[in-house]
Amino acid sequence: MLSYIAKRLAMAIPTLLIVITASFFLMRVAPGGPFDGERQLPPEIEANLMAAYHLDEPLPMQYLRYMGNLLQGDFGPSFKYKDFSVTDLIAQGFPVSLELGGLAIALALLLGIPMGVMAALKRNTTVDYLLMGTALGGIAVPNFVIAPLMALFFGVMLGWLPVGGWNGGALPNLVLPVVALAIQQIAYIARMMRASMIEVLGSHFIRTARAKGLNERQVIWRHALRPAMLPVLSYLGPAIAGIITGSVVIEQIFGLPGIGRYFVQGALNRDYTLVMGTVVFYGILIVLMNLIVDLLYSLFDPQIRYDD
Amino acid sequence: MPSIRPLVSAIALASSLIAASPALADTLRVAIMGEPASLDPHQVSGVWENDVVGDLFEGLVTEDAHVQRIPGVAESWDISDDGRTYTFHLRQDAKWSDGEPLTAEDFVFSWRRLLDPNTAANYAYLLYPIKGAEAINKGEADVDTLGVRAIDAHTLEVTLTHATPYFLDQLSHYTAYPLPEHVLKEYGRDWIRQGHLVSNGAFKLDQWRSQNRIEASKNEYFHDADNVSLDEIIYYPIEDRNAALNRFRGGEVDIAREFPTQQYQWLKDNLPDETHVAPYLGIYYMALNSREGHPTSDVRVREALNLATRRDVISNNILKIGTIPAWSIVPEGINDYELQEMPGHDMSADERMARAKELLADAGYGPNKPLNLVATYNTDDDHRKVMVALAAMWKPLGINLDLRNAEVAVHYQNMRQGDFDIGRAGWIGDYNDPQNFLSLFETGVPNNYGAYSNAEFDQLMDQAAGTLDMTQRAHVMESAEHVMLADFGALPLYYYVSRNLVSTHLNGWEDNIEDIHRSRWISIEK
């Protein structure tokens, strides 16, 4: 198991290297630079700025400088947010994104799995149609539509919840963004859970379990649930990626200080170091998450073993 | 079945993080338009930073609620007869927020820093009127050669290259704020961190959580602290205008700087007392490419485009946000300046259209040779509406617009490279002076996107720069603008308006042409 983890981590290094190199050069290929804006700077001032950020050096030199700094854990200064280094910005923003994303995933699992199971057990009844109809709605309506509507309804009209802001992560401020972020995932998980539950319930070992005279509750809880959850588990990787990209929008709409918005703003501002910082950080995060999901697999499916 | 315990505890943990927000007696909550790039006045170049930095710092000259220039750190000043030497007398009681005295040396120090090429300050050029400034910023001279001198702790002498009538106005700009030399010497670049930052304005920084909130509280050492009513200000950086509007409606902020244009009608109907729309020191225009090879280098084409544009329709029927149709570059309401207007502005729409047709025919365009123009704009709903409207208005003349949009950075790069016929542009005045607008059309200046060039215009602008008498100077610039307008050097569309939402329980808010609102003038009605 340990050597498997070590092998996977070693394999992650070339992946990350490709991600970093590709984003570094793609970012520079994009037209427009960090100091292009509505008003053009006098040439001498632009020259001063370029020199201050080493942008006047040849590109390969800049790349080597960046990689050298990165190896020492230094993401460099942000071009736009001049009072902070990229490391500062990520360190300040990540706990927010983590709390938001973690709660959204938790909520998606907590609601999605029971909804799917329920729909599978009551297949082709009103309950099933109602649950799956709702889920379809959740998939069809994107979160950038749902989120402002929820803010308008619960925040402005009813005044039950704050319209936005972080407020140190207070529960009332979390409700709307977490729900908005989770809705799509709840829907996916519910549909996936329903499909796989139906498949498992029709399999031979369930028939055997029933033939042994186990009651329905035992059949479901002890025999069906675990194998039925495998597809959901493998979906967690993409789900986390979905939550991360979703948080880019949600953080913007609710004005939350996470790192998702740095992604967009960094790219629009041509804040090279900030974009690179978030790319590298997310890259590492996704590689790690995929590894964790794969390891969890062995817990759920006895056929999967990560032997040496 | 995995245990759900970790999930439950995660939720419990999250809910235990509920933090009570401090509720001080008089706290102003402001939604600013974005995250400040910095709080260091030398590193800032945006509009919203001004809201925060301008509350934290104060220059030699400052603004009242109506943005009239009033004494700031300087109590009074003398100007030499040739207009080149300014002697400022600083307040004896001027202090930093840590209680240290603020002296003339602090100004010398910070202006040298601003112009030092290593500081890489975007706005350093605003102080180029000072003797030696430009050479220093170009790295050609030492910072000691700057024409600024502390005669004693409370007297500052500034020497200019040539008389600059708008110099006092510029001194209220954030670039010219003093910085605390003692703090910068101690912390270097980190002087701006919370806990280190010391300022001299009506408020001092308490906390800055990036992308979240900036908290400032009243500075007891401020010279006019007795008349500052607010105890605390919280600035929320909110880029999304709709989110800012929702938070205003939800009562979470007292002021929202700028609201979404599409909501104007709704706001006028539902929140008439809170909705503030006022003329703003800015012009929305189309740059017309005068470079050789572009159809728009022909003055007849430029005149035809200008005549065939129904500015009233764009302002009143398409944008509907109270913008004022513009036939000039310098907005109305600028100090000492009389509004100029383009030839043809007083003709009827039909007359203008007929004349435009003649002009285009004269320039060789007609049914057999349609005029194809590339029109570029930065991606934005309102810009798109304007462009589509222009295309429709010009269609009857046989003009085909090829609309191309790009994000801001790309759009302006294309403009600089001259890669367009018609390009959307806007200019917000840095200070209340016509020169700031007209210099956009001087030969070879960086922001002259259309590469407009006219020797007579340049000569008049030079003449204005050397004219000391403000009224006379204004007349010279009026003539300069007249020349440019007669040349149809651009296609002005409308003068900007400022759009603010201001809670009715605030006193002291005054709409003004520069849209500058210092919080020291604001109070909360009990």
mmCIF file of C-alpha atoms in Angstrom, chain A residues 31-33 35-45 48-49 52-53 80-85 88-89 92 99 103 106 109-110 148 151-152 155-156 161-172 174 221 225-226 229 252-258 261-262 265 267-268 270 300, chain B residues 1-2 4 7 10-11 14-15 17-19 21 35-40 43 48 117-118 120-125 128 134 137-138 189 192-193 208-213 237 239-240 243 246-247 249-250 252 378 407-410 412-413 416 424 426-430 446-447 449 496:
data_model
loop_
_atom_site.group_PDB
_atom_site.id
_atom_site.type_symbol
_atom_site.label_atom_id
_atom_site.label_comp_id
_atom_site.label_asym_id
_atom_site.label_seq_id
_atom_site.Cartn_x
_atom_site.Cartn_y
_atom_site.Cartn_z
ATOM 1 C CA PRO A 31 -2.484 38.661 -25.953
ATOM 2 C CA GLY A 32 -2.332 41.606 -23.578
ATOM 3 C CA GLY A 33 -0.052 41.949 -20.593
ATOM 4 C CA PHE A 35 -0.051 46.378 -17.350
ATOM 5 C CA ASP A 36 -2.391 46.817 -20.322
ATOM 6 C CA GLY A 37 -5.463 48.611 -19.176
ATOM 7 C CA GLU A 38 -7.805 51.354 -20.098
ATOM 8 C CA ARG A 39 -5.069 53.897 -19.983
ATOM 9 C CA GLN A 40 -1.687 53.276 -21.427
ATOM 10 C CA LEU A 41 1.251 53.999 -19.197
ATOM 11 C CA PRO A 42 4.020 56.263 -20.419
ATOM 12 C CA PRO A 43 6.795 54.056 -21.862
ATOM 13 C CA GLU A 44 9.288 54.847 -19.097
ATOM 14 C CA ILE A 45 6.770 53.846 -16.427
ATOM 15 C CA ASN A 48 10.028 50.464 -14.703
ATOM 16 C CA LEU A 49 7.182 48.038 -14.017
ATOM 17 C CA ALA A 52 10.457 45.404 -11.266
ATOM 18 C CA TYR A 53 8.761 42.080 -12.107
ATOM 19 C CA LYS A 80 -2.196 43.079 -9.256
ATOM 20 C CA TYR A 81 -2.566 42.744 -5.495
ATOM 21 C CA LYS A 82 0.702 44.407 -4.734
ATOM 22 C CA ASP A 83 0.625 44.226 -0.968
ATOM 23 C CA PHE A 84 0.454 40.436 -0.918
ATOM 24 C CA SER A 85 2.554 37.591 -2.241
ATOM 25 C CA ASP A 88 -0.196 35.003 1.209
ATOM 26 C CA LEU A 89 -3.256 35.162 -1.031
ATOM 27 C CA GLN A 92 -5.722 33.508 3.190
ATOM 28 C CA GLU A 99 -14.751 25.079 4.155
ATOM 29 C CA LEU A 103 -19.398 21.437 3.287
ATOM 30 C CA ALA A 106 -20.695 16.717 2.541
ATOM 31 C CA LEU A 109 -23.403 13.114 -0.189
ATOM 32 C CA LEU A 110 -25.748 13.502 2.766
ATOM 33 C CA PRO A 148 -28.530 35.095 -7.394
ATOM 34 C CA ALA A 151 -29.831 35.531 -2.651
ATOM 35 C CA LEU A 152 -32.742 37.615 -3.897
ATOM 36 C CA GLY A 155 -31.743 37.431 1.490
ATOM 37 C CA VAL A 156 -33.545 40.421 0.054
ATOM 38 C CA LEU A 161 -30.149 35.034 5.476
ATOM 39 C CA PRO A 162 -27.343 37.434 4.600
ATOM 40 C CA VAL A 163 -27.126 38.241 0.892
ATOM 41 C CA GLY A 164 -23.376 37.803 0.828
ATOM 42 C CA GLY A 165 -20.105 38.264 2.631
ATOM 43 C CA TRP A 166 -18.037 35.876 4.676
ATOM 44 C CA ASN A 167 -18.283 37.266 8.187
ATOM 45 C CA GLY A 168 -15.633 34.892 9.520
ATOM 46 C CA GLY A 169 -17.485 31.852 8.175
ATOM 47 C CA ALA A 170 -20.632 32.384 10.249
ATOM 48 C CA LEU A 171 -23.289 29.724 9.616
ATOM 49 C CA PRO A 172 -25.938 32.106 8.232
ATOM 50 C CA LEU A 174 -22.535 29.833 4.660
ATOM 51 C CA TRP A 221 -27.987 -1.838 4.516
ATOM 52 C CA LEU A 225 -25.514 -0.163 -0.176
ATOM 53 C CA ARG A 226 -21.769 -0.655 -0.233
ATOM 54 C CA MET A 229 -21.850 3.382 -3.709
ATOM 55 C CA GLN A 252 -17.937 35.920 -6.938
ATOM 56 C CA ILE A 253 -21.708 36.053 -6.481
ATOM 57 C CA PHE A 254 -21.654 35.908 -2.698
ATOM 58 C CA GLY A 255 -18.486 37.956 -2.314
ATOM 59 C CA LEU A 256 -16.552 35.248 -0.487
ATOM 60 C CA PRO A 257 -12.796 35.636 0.004
ATOM 61 C CA GLY A 258 -11.777 32.205 -1.371
ATOM 62 C CA ARG A 261 -12.144 34.149 -7.733
ATOM 63 C CA TYR A 262 -8.375 34.599 -8.001
ATOM 64 C CA GLN A 265 -9.484 37.702 -11.853
ATOM 65 C CA ALA A 267 -6.501 35.414 -15.755
ATOM 66 C CA LEU A 268 -8.378 38.577 -16.735
ATOM 67 C CA ARG A 270 -2.931 38.803 -16.729
ATOM 68 C CA PHE A 300 -15.541 -0.389 -0.450
ATOM 69 C CA MET B 1 -21.060 1.720 5.187
ATOM 70 C CA PRO B 2 -18.638 4.520 6.065
ATOM 71 C CA ILE B 4 -20.906 9.789 8.636
ATOM 72 C CA LEU B 7 -19.236 14.841 8.123
ATOM 73 C CA ALA B 10 -17.327 19.018 10.006
ATOM 74 C CA ILE B 11 -20.698 20.701 10.033
ATOM 75 C CA ALA B 14 -18.313 25.042 10.767
ATOM 76 C CA SER B 15 -21.247 26.227 12.808
ATOM 77 C CA LEU B 17 -17.068 29.253 13.731
ATOM 78 C CA ILE B 18 -19.898 31.732 13.947
ATOM 79 C CA ALA B 19 -18.233 34.997 14.677
ATOM 80 C CA SER B 21 -19.299 41.016 14.082
ATOM 81 C CA GLU B 35 -10.356 44.602 -4.183
ATOM 82 C CA PRO B 36 -7.744 47.341 -3.845
ATOM 83 C CA ALA B 37 -4.527 46.547 -5.691
ATOM 84 C CA SER B 38 -2.754 48.052 -2.711
ATOM 85 C CA LEU B 39 -3.177 50.579 0.070
ATOM 86 C CA ASP B 40 0.208 52.096 -0.740
ATOM 87 C CA GLN B 43 1.092 51.418 -6.006
ATOM 88 C CA TRP B 48 -12.012 52.233 -5.957
ATOM 89 C CA PRO B 117 12.055 54.092 -11.017
ATOM 90 C CA ASN B 118 12.462 51.213 -8.544
ATOM 91 C CA ALA B 120 7.520 51.425 -10.414
ATOM 92 C CA ALA B 121 4.552 53.675 -9.629
ATOM 93 C CA ASN B 122 1.890 53.739 -12.378
ATOM 94 C CA TYR B 123 0.877 57.293 -11.688
ATOM 95 C CA ALA B 124 4.323 58.828 -11.168
ATOM 96 C CA TYR B 125 3.778 60.993 -14.256
ATOM 97 C CA TYR B 128 6.072 65.397 -13.773
ATOM 98 C CA GLU B 134 10.556 63.155 -15.385
ATOM 99 C CA ASN B 137 11.519 58.594 -13.223
ATOM 100 C CA LYS B 138 13.310 57.712 -16.454
ATOM 101 C CA ARG B 189 8.068 47.127 1.575
ATOM 102 C CA ILE B 192 1.732 48.547 4.281
ATOM 103 C CA ARG B 193 0.864 45.474 6.338
ATOM 104 C CA TRP B 208 -7.380 44.164 5.927
ATOM 105 C CA ARG B 209 -8.652 40.707 5.013
ATOM 106 C CA SER B 210 -7.906 40.288 1.328
ATOM 107 C CA GLN B 211 -11.076 40.046 -0.838
ATOM 108 C CA ASN B 212 -13.161 40.191 2.304
ATOM 109 C CA ARG B 213 -13.186 43.461 4.210
ATOM 110 C CA PRO B 237 -14.784 44.809 -2.062
ATOM 111 C CA GLU B 239 -16.902 43.284 -8.038
ATOM 112 C CA ASP B 240 -20.323 41.948 -8.933
ATOM 113 C CA ALA B 243 -24.334 41.390 -5.581
ATOM 114 C CA ASN B 246 -28.580 42.907 -3.309
ATOM 115 C CA ARG B 247 -26.482 43.603 -0.262
ATOM 116 C CA ARG B 249 -31.226 46.070 -0.486
ATOM 117 C CA GLY B 250 -30.604 43.542 2.269
ATOM 118 C CA GLU B 252 -25.884 44.964 4.722
ATOM 119 C CA ASN B 378 -14.063 45.381 -24.766
ATOM 120 C CA GLU B 407 -11.507 41.243 -23.003
ATOM 121 C CA VAL B 408 -10.073 44.510 -21.707
ATOM 122 C CA ALA B 409 -6.353 43.691 -21.863
ATOM 123 C CA VAL B 410 -6.603 42.414 -25.442
ATOM 124 C CA TYR B 412 -6.528 47.963 -25.489
ATOM 125 C CA GLN B 413 -3.547 46.176 -26.901
ATOM 126 C CA ARG B 416 -2.527 50.618 -29.246
ATOM 127 C CA ARG B 424 -14.446 51.984 -27.982
ATOM 128 C CA GLY B 426 -13.445 56.027 -22.288
ATOM 129 C CA TRP B 427 -11.600 58.531 -20.201
ATOM 130 C CA ILE B 428 -12.160 59.450 -16.583
ATOM 131 C CA GLY B 429 -10.447 62.688 -15.614
ATOM 132 C CA ASP B 430 -7.593 62.411 -13.130
ATOM 133 C CA PRO B 446 0.302 56.948 -25.414
ATOM 134 C CA ASN B 447 -3.483 57.180 -24.990
ATOM 135 C CA TYR B 449 -5.446 55.477 -29.805
ATOM 136 C CA TYR B 496 -20.467 59.541 -18.006
#
